[in-house]
Amino acid sequence: MVPGEISSQFIERQVAFRRRNEAQSERKIEDKVQALFNAFNQNNNREEPTLNEKAILNATTTEIPAEVEHLLSLGSKFSLPYHNLSEVPMYHLIADVESIIKTSNDVAVQERTRCAVANQIQNYLHRMKVGISNAPTTKFYCNAEKRTRVFLNAHPEIIVVNSDKGNRTVIMEREDYKNKMNVLLQDSKTYRRVKRDLTCKFQNQNNSIVKRLQDLHLLDPYLASKLKTYKAVCPKIYGQPKAHKPGLPLRPVVPCMTAPAYELSKFVSKILQSSMTSKYNVRDSFSFCEYVNSIELPEGCILVSFDVVALFTSIPKSLVRQSIFRHWDEITHNTSICLDLFWEIMEFCIDASYFVFEGEFYQQIFGTAMGNPLSPIIAEYVMEDLLDNATTATNVEITHLKKYVDDLFLVLPSDKIQEVLGIFNQQNTHIQFTVEIEENNRLPFLDMLLIRQEDRTIKTEWYKKPIASA
């Protein structure tokens, strides 16, 4: 080949290679868009589900019509098909599609994909407008939803709520539900009844704190505007029945998304999350499975789990303060806020836990609310320090100790379990543990069943709790 001259074969190969890459890129984008549309349309294409009797618990004497029971058994995570055009989240769909399309740098690929998407959307809207259903099961869902609404309107004496665990739907007598909630709220050590809505007070305090941070140049204007609020609404507490316990006791939940301190709590929570290091935590069931499959148990030791009783509402503010001060050297790397001001903000976010129930206003004066963005990370810090103190205080060698939120996995000598439990419960009078010991070499933990083998290794199997709905 003459120097400086490029062969036609080389050019053809390069062009073919480029076209192949463009075709692959276009196919990837088309696959992503199609997957999005499949998810969007799945409600209209799914088969009619069968009744899952485990997923519903009727704690009333009212007979539930089969069609209503069928729909309620699907659970709160089951999304019904759209019945009319006004329900279709078209703007969100278009925004998601556009974000996928822009992953390609090829303008031609972008335009072709937009045309294909526009055609699918037009066809979908046309089918809805003229009442053409993609699947015959849509009529079932529509009829069942209407029947359920009529039934619940005709029976105001019952209430439908989600269970605390197991993803079950619980039907309760409304009066029974109210009485149990009132019993919880009468706990004067945890809650205090107030005469008025505290939204305005906490909103002003929240905005004042944010303004101070901005004046100190610790927040940029955009973040400051995000943390301020002028349209906060008092949260409404609700109870989730513990369907696995007799008497259906309730776990109180305060959805804080509308509360004045919600965004500020999230801001502080992110700082704490990025500063958290743990020698006990496991991220999820899979990482825990990897861990236990790699260990060998010492002679004479068995599998044990400890569980904290009502962790969030049992954490004293003094313990939170101690943990923040103790870990400040790590936290300060992720914020320019000084310690005193940081604790002032945290204290406000904890104290600004308030809610309304049946027209009466309450403030939580002890512990943290389940629903506050700060509560999980506060619990992590407090539990981390508690475990450090407990393991130092005991003379028993704990060869293995892992934690997932408030569930602890331990390997202990069989004759030292009660001694270790007592030391853990001595760390703070408010934070108390219960114990579960292996039976027949088996111990359920998280979503797994841990099985102790003769060679002192641990075998794991997926475990479905008796309260699980599926």
Short mmCIF file of C-alpha atoms in Angstrom, two decimals:
data_model
loop_
_atom_site.label_atom_id
_atom_site.label_comp_id
_atom_site.label_asym_id
_atom_site.label_seq_id
_atom_site.Cartn_x
_atom_site.Cartn_y
_atom_site.Cartn_z
CA MET A 1 0.00 0.00 0.00
CA VAL A 2 1.32 3.43 -0.89
CA PRO A 3 2.34 5.47 2.20
CA GLY A 4 -0.45 7.85 3.27
CA GLU A 5 -3.04 5.89 1.34
CA ILE A 6 -5.83 4.08 3.18
CA SER A 7 -7.19 0.93 1.62
CA SER A 8 -10.87 0.77 0.72
CA GLN A 9 -11.16 -2.49 2.67
CA PHE A 10 -9.98 -0.76 5.85
CA ILE A 11 -12.52 2.05 5.37
CA GLU A 12 -15.32 -0.45 4.78
CA ARG A 13 -14.39 -2.34 7.95
CA GLN A 14 -14.41 0.88 9.98
CA VAL A 15 -17.79 1.93 8.58
CA ALA A 16 -19.26 -1.52 9.27
CA PHE A 17 -17.86 -1.44 12.81
CA ARG A 18 -19.39 2.01 13.43
CA ARG A 19 -22.78 0.93 12.07
CA ARG A 20 -22.68 -2.18 14.24
CA ASN A 21 -22.01 -0.09 17.34
CA GLU A 22 -24.81 2.35 16.43
CA ALA A 23 -27.23 -0.54 15.90
CA GLN A 24 -26.30 -2.07 19.26
CA SER A 25 -26.71 1.31 20.98
CA GLU A 26 -30.12 1.81 19.37
CA ARG A 27 -31.22 -1.69 20.37
CA LYS A 28 -30.17 -1.04 23.98
CA ILE A 29 -32.21 2.17 24.09
CA GLU A 30 -35.19 0.46 22.45
CA ASP A 31 -34.97 -2.37 25.01
CA LYS A 32 -34.93 0.12 27.91
CA VAL A 33 -37.90 2.06 26.53
CA GLN A 34 -39.82 -1.14 25.86
CA ALA A 35 -39.12 -2.33 29.41
CA LEU A 36 -40.50 0.97 30.70
CA PHE A 37 -43.66 0.58 28.64
CA ASN A 38 -44.04 -3.02 29.75
CA ALA A 39 -43.90 -1.89 33.37
CA PHE A 40 -46.37 0.92 32.61
CA ASN A 41 -48.80 -1.45 30.94
CA GLN A 42 -48.34 -4.45 33.21
CA ASN A 43 -51.49 -3.73 35.22
CA ASN A 44 -53.63 -4.17 32.13
CA ASN A 45 -51.77 -7.26 31.00
CA ARG A 46 -51.47 -9.25 34.19
CA GLU A 47 -53.59 -12.29 34.81
CA GLU A 48 -56.34 -12.21 37.37
CA PRO A 49 -54.71 -13.05 40.72
CA THR A 50 -55.92 -15.82 42.95
CA LEU A 51 -57.12 -15.08 46.47
CA ASN A 52 -54.26 -15.19 48.96
CA GLU A 53 -55.93 -16.01 52.27
CA LYS A 54 -52.68 -15.44 54.22
CA ALA A 55 -52.52 -11.86 52.99
CA ILE A 56 -55.71 -10.71 54.71
CA LEU A 57 -56.81 -10.86 58.34
CA ASN A 58 -60.40 -10.03 59.22
CA ALA A 59 -60.47 -9.18 62.92
CA THR A 60 -64.12 -8.11 62.81
CA THR A 61 -67.45 -9.93 62.87
CA THR A 62 -68.43 -8.29 59.56
CA GLU A 63 -68.65 -10.65 56.61
CA ILE A 64 -66.47 -9.42 53.76
CA PRO A 65 -67.81 -10.00 50.20
CA ALA A 66 -65.59 -12.32 48.19
CA GLU A 67 -64.80 -9.70 45.54
CA VAL A 68 -63.81 -7.15 48.20
CA GLU A 69 -61.74 -9.70 50.09
CA HIS A 70 -60.05 -10.67 46.84
CA LEU A 71 -59.01 -7.08 46.09
CA LEU A 72 -57.87 -6.27 49.65
CA SER A 73 -55.75 -9.40 49.76
CA LEU A 74 -53.60 -7.97 46.95
CA GLY A 75 -52.06 -5.55 49.47
CA SER A 76 -51.10 -1.89 49.35
CA LYS A 77 -48.18 -2.49 46.97
CA PHE A 78 -50.49 -3.79 44.25
CA SER A 79 -51.27 -1.01 41.77
CA LEU A 80 -54.63 -1.01 40.03
CA PRO A 81 -54.95 -0.29 36.31
CA TYR A 82 -55.78 3.22 35.18
CA HIS A 83 -59.49 3.68 34.51
CA ASN A 84 -59.47 7.04 32.75
CA LEU A 85 -57.07 9.43 31.05
CA SER A 86 -56.87 11.78 34.02
CA GLU A 87 -55.23 9.04 36.12
CA VAL A 88 -52.40 8.35 33.66
CA PRO A 89 -49.08 9.86 34.87
CA MET A 90 -48.18 10.83 31.32
CA TYR A 91 -45.75 13.60 32.24
CA HIS A 92 -43.71 11.21 34.37
CA LEU A 93 -43.73 8.60 31.60
CA ILE A 94 -42.51 11.10 28.98
CA ALA A 95 -39.83 12.42 31.34
CA ASP A 96 -38.55 8.88 32.01
CA VAL A 97 -38.50 8.04 28.30
CA GLU A 98 -36.65 11.26 27.46
CA SER A 99 -34.00 10.55 30.10
CA ILE A 100 -33.41 7.14 28.50
CA ILE A 101 -33.29 8.55 24.97
CA LYS A 102 -30.65 11.13 25.94
CA THR A 103 -28.25 8.37 26.97
CA SER A 104 -27.46 8.05 23.26
CA ASN A 105 -25.18 10.61 21.57
CA ASP A 106 -26.59 9.77 18.15
CA VAL A 107 -29.21 12.36 17.18
CA ALA A 108 -30.69 10.07 14.53
CA VAL A 109 -31.19 7.29 17.09
CA GLN A 110 -32.83 9.79 19.44
CA GLU A 111 -35.30 10.97 16.79
CA ARG A 112 -36.24 7.46 15.65
CA THR A 113 -36.84 6.41 19.26
CA ARG A 114 -38.99 9.49 19.95
CA CYS A 115 -41.14 8.71 16.92
CA ALA A 116 -41.63 5.12 18.04
CA VAL A 117 -42.49 6.24 21.57
CA ALA A 118 -44.95 8.87 20.33
CA ASN A 119 -46.69 6.21 18.25
CA GLN A 120 -47.03 3.89 21.26
CA ILE A 121 -48.35 6.67 23.49
CA GLN A 122 -50.92 7.76 20.90
CA ASN A 123 -52.13 4.18 20.48
CA TYR A 124 -52.38 3.75 24.26
CA LEU A 125 -54.37 6.96 24.73
CA HIS A 126 -56.67 6.05 21.86
CA ARG A 127 -57.43 2.65 23.38
CA MET A 128 -58.26 4.26 26.72
CA LYS A 129 -60.40 6.95 25.08
CA VAL A 130 -62.57 4.50 23.17
CA GLY A 131 -62.66 2.04 26.08
CA ILE A 132 -60.65 -0.75 24.50
CA SER A 133 -58.97 -2.86 27.18
CA ASN A 134 -55.72 -4.73 26.61
CA ALA A 135 -56.83 -7.55 28.86
CA PRO A 136 -60.17 -8.91 30.01
CA THR A 137 -59.01 -8.82 33.64
CA THR A 138 -59.28 -5.01 33.61
CA LYS A 139 -63.04 -5.34 34.09
CA PHE A 140 -62.45 -7.47 37.16
CA TYR A 141 -60.21 -4.84 38.74
CA CYS A 142 -62.62 -2.01 37.89
CA ASN A 143 -65.63 -3.85 39.30
CA ALA A 144 -63.76 -5.03 42.40
CA GLU A 145 -62.50 -1.52 43.14
CA LYS A 146 -66.00 -0.02 42.81
CA ARG A 147 -67.49 -2.77 44.95
CA THR A 148 -64.83 -2.24 47.62
CA ARG A 149 -65.45 1.52 47.74
CA VAL A 150 -69.20 0.97 48.10
CA PHE A 151 -68.67 -1.66 50.80
CA LEU A 152 -66.31 0.48 52.89
CA ASN A 153 -68.60 3.52 52.59
CA ALA A 154 -71.51 1.38 53.79
CA HIS A 155 -69.46 0.09 56.78
CA PRO A 156 -67.82 3.09 58.46
CA GLU A 157 -67.45 1.00 61.62
CA ILE A 158 -64.51 -0.93 60.11
CA ILE A 159 -61.05 0.23 59.09
CA VAL A 160 -58.51 -1.32 56.70
CA VAL A 161 -54.81 -1.00 57.65
CA ASN A 162 -51.47 -2.57 56.78
CA SER A 163 -49.84 -4.94 59.24
CA ASP A 164 -46.55 -4.09 60.92
CA LYS A 165 -44.82 -7.15 59.42
CA GLY A 166 -45.65 -9.77 56.83
CA ASN A 167 -47.26 -7.42 54.26
CA ARG A 168 -50.79 -8.34 55.34
CA THR A 169 -54.00 -6.34 55.12
CA VAL A 170 -55.83 -6.19 58.45
CA ILE A 171 -59.53 -5.33 58.81
CA MET A 172 -60.34 -4.00 62.30
CA GLU A 173 -63.25 -2.52 64.17
CA ARG A 174 -62.75 1.24 64.06
CA GLU A 175 -63.56 1.64 67.75
CA ASP A 176 -61.06 -1.07 68.68
CA TYR A 177 -58.41 0.69 66.57
CA LYS A 178 -59.14 4.06 68.21
CA ASN A 179 -59.06 2.60 71.71
CA LYS A 180 -55.68 0.95 71.11
CA MET A 181 -54.26 4.16 69.66
CA ASN A 182 -55.54 6.16 72.64
CA VAL A 183 -53.94 3.68 75.04
CA LEU A 184 -50.60 4.24 73.28
CA LEU A 185 -50.99 8.02 73.39
CA GLN A 186 -51.80 7.96 77.11
CA ASP A 187 -48.21 6.96 77.80
CA SER A 188 -47.20 10.22 79.51
CA LYS A 189 -43.50 9.28 79.47
CA THR A 190 -43.46 9.21 75.67
CA TYR A 191 -46.20 11.62 74.52
CA ARG A 192 -47.61 14.91 75.76
CA ARG A 193 -50.95 16.30 74.72
CA VAL A 194 -50.78 19.94 73.58
CA LYS A 195 -53.55 22.48 73.26
CA ARG A 196 -52.90 23.60 69.69
CA ASP A 197 -51.28 22.77 66.38
CA LEU A 198 -47.50 23.32 66.70
CA THR A 199 -46.88 23.60 62.95
CA CYS A 200 -46.44 27.39 62.91
CA LYS A 201 -44.06 27.30 65.89
CA PHE A 202 -41.83 24.55 64.48
CA GLN A 203 -41.94 26.04 60.97
CA ASN A 204 -40.63 29.38 62.26
CA GLN A 205 -37.90 27.64 64.26
CA ASN A 206 -36.90 25.55 61.26
CA ASN A 207 -36.63 28.57 58.96
CA SER A 208 -34.73 30.52 61.61
CA ILE A 209 -32.12 27.74 61.91
CA VAL A 210 -31.74 27.52 58.12
CA LYS A 211 -31.31 31.32 57.90
CA ARG A 212 -28.55 31.19 60.52
CA LEU A 213 -26.76 28.48 58.55
CA GLN A 214 -27.06 30.54 55.38
CA ASP A 215 -25.84 33.73 57.11
CA LEU A 216 -22.81 31.78 58.36
CA HIS A 217 -22.16 30.67 54.74
CA LEU A 218 -22.68 27.04 55.71
CA LEU A 219 -25.46 26.61 53.14
CA ASP A 220 -25.69 27.85 49.58
CA PRO A 221 -28.89 29.74 48.61
CA TYR A 222 -30.34 26.80 46.67
CA LEU A 223 -29.97 24.32 49.55
CA ALA A 224 -31.24 26.90 52.04
CA SER A 225 -34.40 27.45 49.99
CA LYS A 226 -34.93 23.69 49.88
CA LEU A 227 -34.61 23.33 53.66
CA LYS A 228 -37.02 26.16 54.41
CA THR A 229 -40.75 25.53 54.39
CA TYR A 230 -43.85 27.71 54.34
CA LYS A 231 -46.56 25.13 53.75
CA ALA A 232 -45.96 22.49 56.42
CA VAL A 233 -48.90 20.40 57.64
CA CYS A 234 -49.22 18.58 60.95
CA PRO A 235 -48.50 14.84 60.46
CA LYS A 236 -51.29 12.35 61.21
CA ILE A 237 -50.18 9.41 63.32
CA TYR A 238 -51.48 5.93 62.52
CA GLY A 239 -51.02 2.47 63.93
CA GLN A 240 -49.89 -0.71 62.19
CA PRO A 241 -51.30 -3.84 63.87
CA LYS A 242 -48.82 -6.54 64.82
CA ALA A 243 -50.73 -9.36 63.16
CA HIS A 244 -48.32 -11.98 64.50
CA LYS A 245 -49.15 -11.13 68.14
CA PRO A 246 -52.33 -11.90 70.10
CA GLY A 247 -54.64 -8.96 70.64
CA LEU A 248 -53.33 -7.08 67.59
CA PRO A 249 -51.22 -4.46 69.40
CA LEU A 250 -50.37 -1.39 67.30
CA ARG A 251 -47.02 0.08 66.32
CA PRO A 252 -47.30 3.89 66.07
CA VAL A 253 -46.03 5.47 62.84
CA VAL A 254 -45.74 9.22 62.20
CA PRO A 255 -45.42 10.05 58.48
CA CYS A 256 -43.24 13.18 58.74
CA MET A 257 -43.12 14.13 55.03
CA THR A 258 -45.34 17.18 55.63
CA ALA A 259 -43.70 18.19 58.94
CA PRO A 260 -41.73 21.48 59.20
CA ALA A 261 -38.41 19.80 60.07
CA TYR A 262 -38.59 17.00 57.48
CA GLU A 263 -36.07 18.40 54.96
CA LEU A 264 -33.73 19.59 57.70
CA SER A 265 -33.87 16.13 59.30
CA LYS A 266 -32.97 14.56 55.95
CA PHE A 267 -30.07 17.00 55.60
CA VAL A 268 -28.63 16.07 59.01
CA SER A 269 -29.32 12.38 58.37
CA LYS A 270 -27.19 12.43 55.19
CA ILE A 271 -24.28 13.94 57.11
CA LEU A 272 -24.52 11.23 59.76
CA GLN A 273 -24.94 8.47 57.18
CA SER A 274 -21.79 9.51 55.32
CA SER A 275 -19.88 9.56 58.63
CA MET A 276 -21.05 6.17 59.89
CA THR A 277 -18.64 3.25 60.07
CA SER A 278 -19.62 0.05 61.82
CA LYS A 279 -17.86 -3.15 62.74
CA TYR A 280 -21.18 -4.84 63.55
CA ASN A 281 -23.54 -3.89 60.72
CA VAL A 282 -24.60 -6.12 57.86
CA ARG A 283 -26.03 -4.37 54.82
CA ASP A 284 -28.65 -6.97 53.90
CA SER A 285 -29.48 -10.69 53.93
CA PHE A 286 -27.05 -11.44 51.11
CA SER A 287 -24.01 -9.93 52.84
CA PHE A 288 -24.98 -11.65 56.10
CA CYS A 289 -25.30 -14.95 54.23
CA GLU A 290 -21.75 -14.53 52.87
CA TYR A 291 -20.51 -13.84 56.38
CA VAL A 292 -22.10 -16.80 58.18
CA ASN A 293 -21.15 -19.22 55.41
CA SER A 294 -17.50 -18.35 55.98
CA ILE A 295 -17.27 -18.86 59.75
CA GLU A 296 -16.60 -21.88 61.95
CA LEU A 297 -18.24 -22.03 65.37
CA PRO A 298 -16.12 -22.57 68.49
CA GLU A 299 -16.65 -25.75 70.46
CA GLY A 300 -19.62 -25.54 72.86
CA CYS A 301 -21.15 -22.44 71.27
CA ILE A 302 -24.64 -22.07 69.80
CA LEU A 303 -26.57 -19.58 67.68
CA VAL A 304 -28.51 -16.80 69.42
CA SER A 305 -30.38 -13.67 68.37
CA PHE A 306 -31.17 -10.59 70.49
CA ASP A 307 -33.96 -8.18 69.58
CA VAL A 308 -34.57 -4.67 71.00
CA VAL A 309 -38.07 -3.94 72.28
CA ALA A 310 -39.47 -0.84 70.45
CA LEU A 311 -36.05 0.63 69.63
CA PHE A 312 -37.00 4.04 68.17
CA THR A 313 -39.29 5.09 71.01
CA SER A 314 -36.82 3.78 73.62
CA ILE A 315 -33.79 5.93 72.80
CA PRO A 316 -33.12 8.68 75.37
CA LYS A 317 -31.90 12.01 73.98
CA SER A 318 -28.97 11.84 76.40
CA LEU A 319 -27.69 8.70 74.62
CA VAL A 320 -27.99 10.40 71.25
CA ARG A 321 -25.99 13.36 72.54
CA GLN A 322 -23.27 11.07 73.91
CA SER A 323 -23.01 9.22 70.59
CA ILE A 324 -22.74 12.43 68.54
CA PHE A 325 -20.04 13.81 70.85
CA ARG A 326 -18.20 10.49 70.82
CA HIS A 327 -18.15 10.27 67.01
CA TRP A 328 -17.68 13.97 66.29
CA ASP A 329 -14.15 13.46 64.93
CA GLU A 330 -15.63 11.37 62.10
CA ILE A 331 -18.74 13.53 61.59
CA THR A 332 -16.80 16.79 61.31
CA HIS A 333 -15.15 15.54 58.11
CA ASN A 334 -18.54 15.73 56.38
CA THR A 335 -19.81 19.10 57.61
CA SER A 336 -18.54 22.62 58.29
CA ILE A 337 -21.08 23.11 61.08
CA CYS A 338 -19.55 23.32 64.56
CA LEU A 339 -20.45 20.75 67.20
CA ASP A 340 -22.66 23.01 69.34
CA LEU A 341 -24.72 24.22 66.40
CA PHE A 342 -24.93 20.70 64.92
CA TRP A 343 -26.34 19.33 68.18
CA GLU A 344 -28.75 22.27 68.43
CA ILE A 345 -30.12 21.35 64.99
CA MET A 346 -30.37 17.67 65.88
CA GLU A 347 -32.12 18.45 69.15
CA PHE A 348 -34.64 20.60 67.31
CA CYS A 349 -35.31 17.83 64.74
CA ILE A 350 -35.92 15.35 67.57
CA ASP A 351 -38.11 17.71 69.62
CA ALA A 352 -40.13 18.72 66.56
CA SER A 353 -41.83 15.31 66.55
CA TYR A 354 -45.53 16.06 66.84
CA PHE A 355 -48.77 14.82 65.28
CA VAL A 356 -52.53 14.84 65.38
CA PHE A 357 -54.95 12.01 66.09
CA GLU A 358 -58.72 12.37 66.01
CA GLY A 359 -58.44 16.17 66.20
CA GLU A 360 -56.15 16.10 69.26
CA PHE A 361 -52.54 17.32 69.05
CA TYR A 362 -49.57 15.57 70.68
CA GLN A 363 -45.82 16.02 70.96
CA GLN A 364 -43.39 13.15 71.41
CA ILE A 365 -41.23 13.92 74.44
CA PHE A 366 -39.15 10.73 74.61
CA GLY A 367 -37.44 8.65 71.95
CA THR A 368 -37.65 9.27 68.23
CA ALA A 369 -40.61 8.86 65.92
CA MET A 370 -40.89 5.99 63.48
CA GLY A 371 -41.21 8.03 60.29
CA ASN A 372 -38.63 10.70 61.13
CA PRO A 373 -35.71 10.52 58.63
CA LEU A 374 -33.28 10.93 61.53
CA SER A 375 -34.55 7.98 63.55
CA PRO A 376 -32.80 5.11 61.68
CA ILE A 377 -29.33 6.68 61.71
CA ILE A 378 -29.72 7.81 65.33
CA ALA A 379 -30.54 4.21 66.22
CA GLU A 380 -27.41 3.06 64.34
CA TYR A 381 -25.11 5.33 66.35
CA VAL A 382 -26.70 4.52 69.70
CA MET A 383 -26.70 0.77 69.04
CA GLU A 384 -23.08 0.87 67.89
CA ASP A 385 -21.97 2.47 71.15
CA LEU A 386 -24.20 0.21 73.25
CA LEU A 387 -22.66 -2.89 71.66
CA ASP A 388 -19.15 -1.55 72.26
CA ASN A 389 -19.94 -0.95 75.92
CA ALA A 390 -21.69 -4.31 76.38
CA THR A 391 -18.92 -6.38 74.78
CA THR A 392 -16.34 -4.56 76.90
CA ALA A 393 -18.34 -5.11 80.12
CA THR A 394 -18.77 -8.86 79.69
CA ASN A 395 -16.13 -11.43 80.50
CA VAL A 396 -17.71 -13.85 78.03
CA GLU A 397 -15.94 -14.13 74.70
CA ILE A 398 -18.40 -13.24 71.93
CA THR A 399 -16.69 -14.66 68.88
CA HIS A 400 -19.29 -13.46 66.39
CA LEU A 401 -21.66 -10.46 66.66
CA LYS A 402 -23.54 -8.85 63.77
CA LYS A 403 -26.37 -6.34 63.70
CA TYR A 404 -29.17 -5.44 61.32
CA VAL A 405 -31.01 -2.37 62.74
CA ASP A 406 -32.26 -3.80 66.08
CA ASP A 407 -31.70 -7.52 65.37
CA LEU A 408 -28.48 -9.02 66.69
CA PHE A 409 -26.82 -12.29 65.71
CA LEU A 410 -24.45 -13.77 68.29
CA VAL A 411 -22.46 -16.95 68.80
CA LEU A 412 -22.29 -17.67 72.54
CA PRO A 413 -21.34 -20.51 74.91
CA SER A 414 -24.57 -22.35 75.68
CA ASP A 415 -24.22 -21.75 79.45
CA LYS A 416 -23.52 -18.00 79.19
CA ILE A 417 -26.54 -16.75 77.24
CA GLN A 418 -28.50 -15.33 80.18
CA GLU A 419 -25.37 -13.73 81.60
CA VAL A 420 -24.65 -11.91 78.33
CA LEU A 421 -28.30 -10.92 77.95
CA GLY A 422 -28.25 -9.43 81.45
CA ILE A 423 -25.17 -7.35 80.66
CA PHE A 424 -26.73 -6.05 77.44
CA ASN A 425 -29.89 -5.07 79.35
CA GLN A 426 -27.81 -3.30 82.03
CA GLN A 427 -26.40 -0.78 79.55
CA ASN A 428 -29.53 1.36 79.58
CA THR A 429 -32.79 0.84 81.42
CA HIS A 430 -34.81 2.03 78.43
CA ILE A 431 -33.19 -0.18 75.76
CA GLN A 432 -34.02 -3.79 76.58
CA PHE A 433 -33.38 -6.99 74.62
CA THR A 434 -35.28 -10.22 74.21
CA VAL A 435 -33.52 -13.45 73.25
CA GLU A 436 -34.19 -16.30 70.83
CA ILE A 437 -32.06 -19.45 71.01
CA GLU A 438 -31.57 -22.04 68.29
CA GLU A 439 -33.84 -25.07 68.35
CA ASN A 440 -32.77 -28.35 66.77
CA ASN A 441 -29.63 -26.58 65.50
CA ARG A 442 -31.81 -24.04 63.69
CA LEU A 443 -32.27 -20.28 64.17
CA PRO A 444 -34.31 -17.91 61.96
CA PHE A 445 -32.57 -14.58 61.34
CA LEU A 446 -33.59 -11.91 58.81
CA ASP A 447 -34.92 -13.85 55.80
CA MET A 448 -32.84 -16.93 56.43
CA LEU A 449 -32.81 -20.09 58.47
CA LEU A 450 -29.39 -20.72 59.98
CA ILE A 451 -28.59 -24.41 60.40
CA ARG A 452 -25.61 -25.45 62.54
CA GLN A 453 -23.77 -28.39 60.98
CA GLU A 454 -21.87 -31.18 62.73
CA ASP A 455 -18.56 -29.78 61.49
CA ARG A 456 -19.47 -26.47 63.25
CA THR A 457 -20.12 -24.59 60.02
CA ILE A 458 -23.42 -22.88 59.22
CA LYS A 459 -25.71 -23.74 56.36
CA THR A 460 -28.31 -21.18 55.26
CA GLU A 461 -31.72 -21.60 53.70
CA TRP A 462 -34.28 -19.00 52.73
CA TYR A 463 -36.83 -18.70 55.50
CA LYS A 464 -40.44 -17.61 55.26
CA LYS A 465 -41.90 -16.41 58.55
CA PRO A 466 -45.28 -17.83 59.57
CA ILE A 467 -46.72 -14.28 59.39
CA ALA A 468 -45.59 -13.76 55.79
CA SER A 469 -48.36 -13.16 53.26
CA ALA A 470 -46.55 -14.83 50.39
#
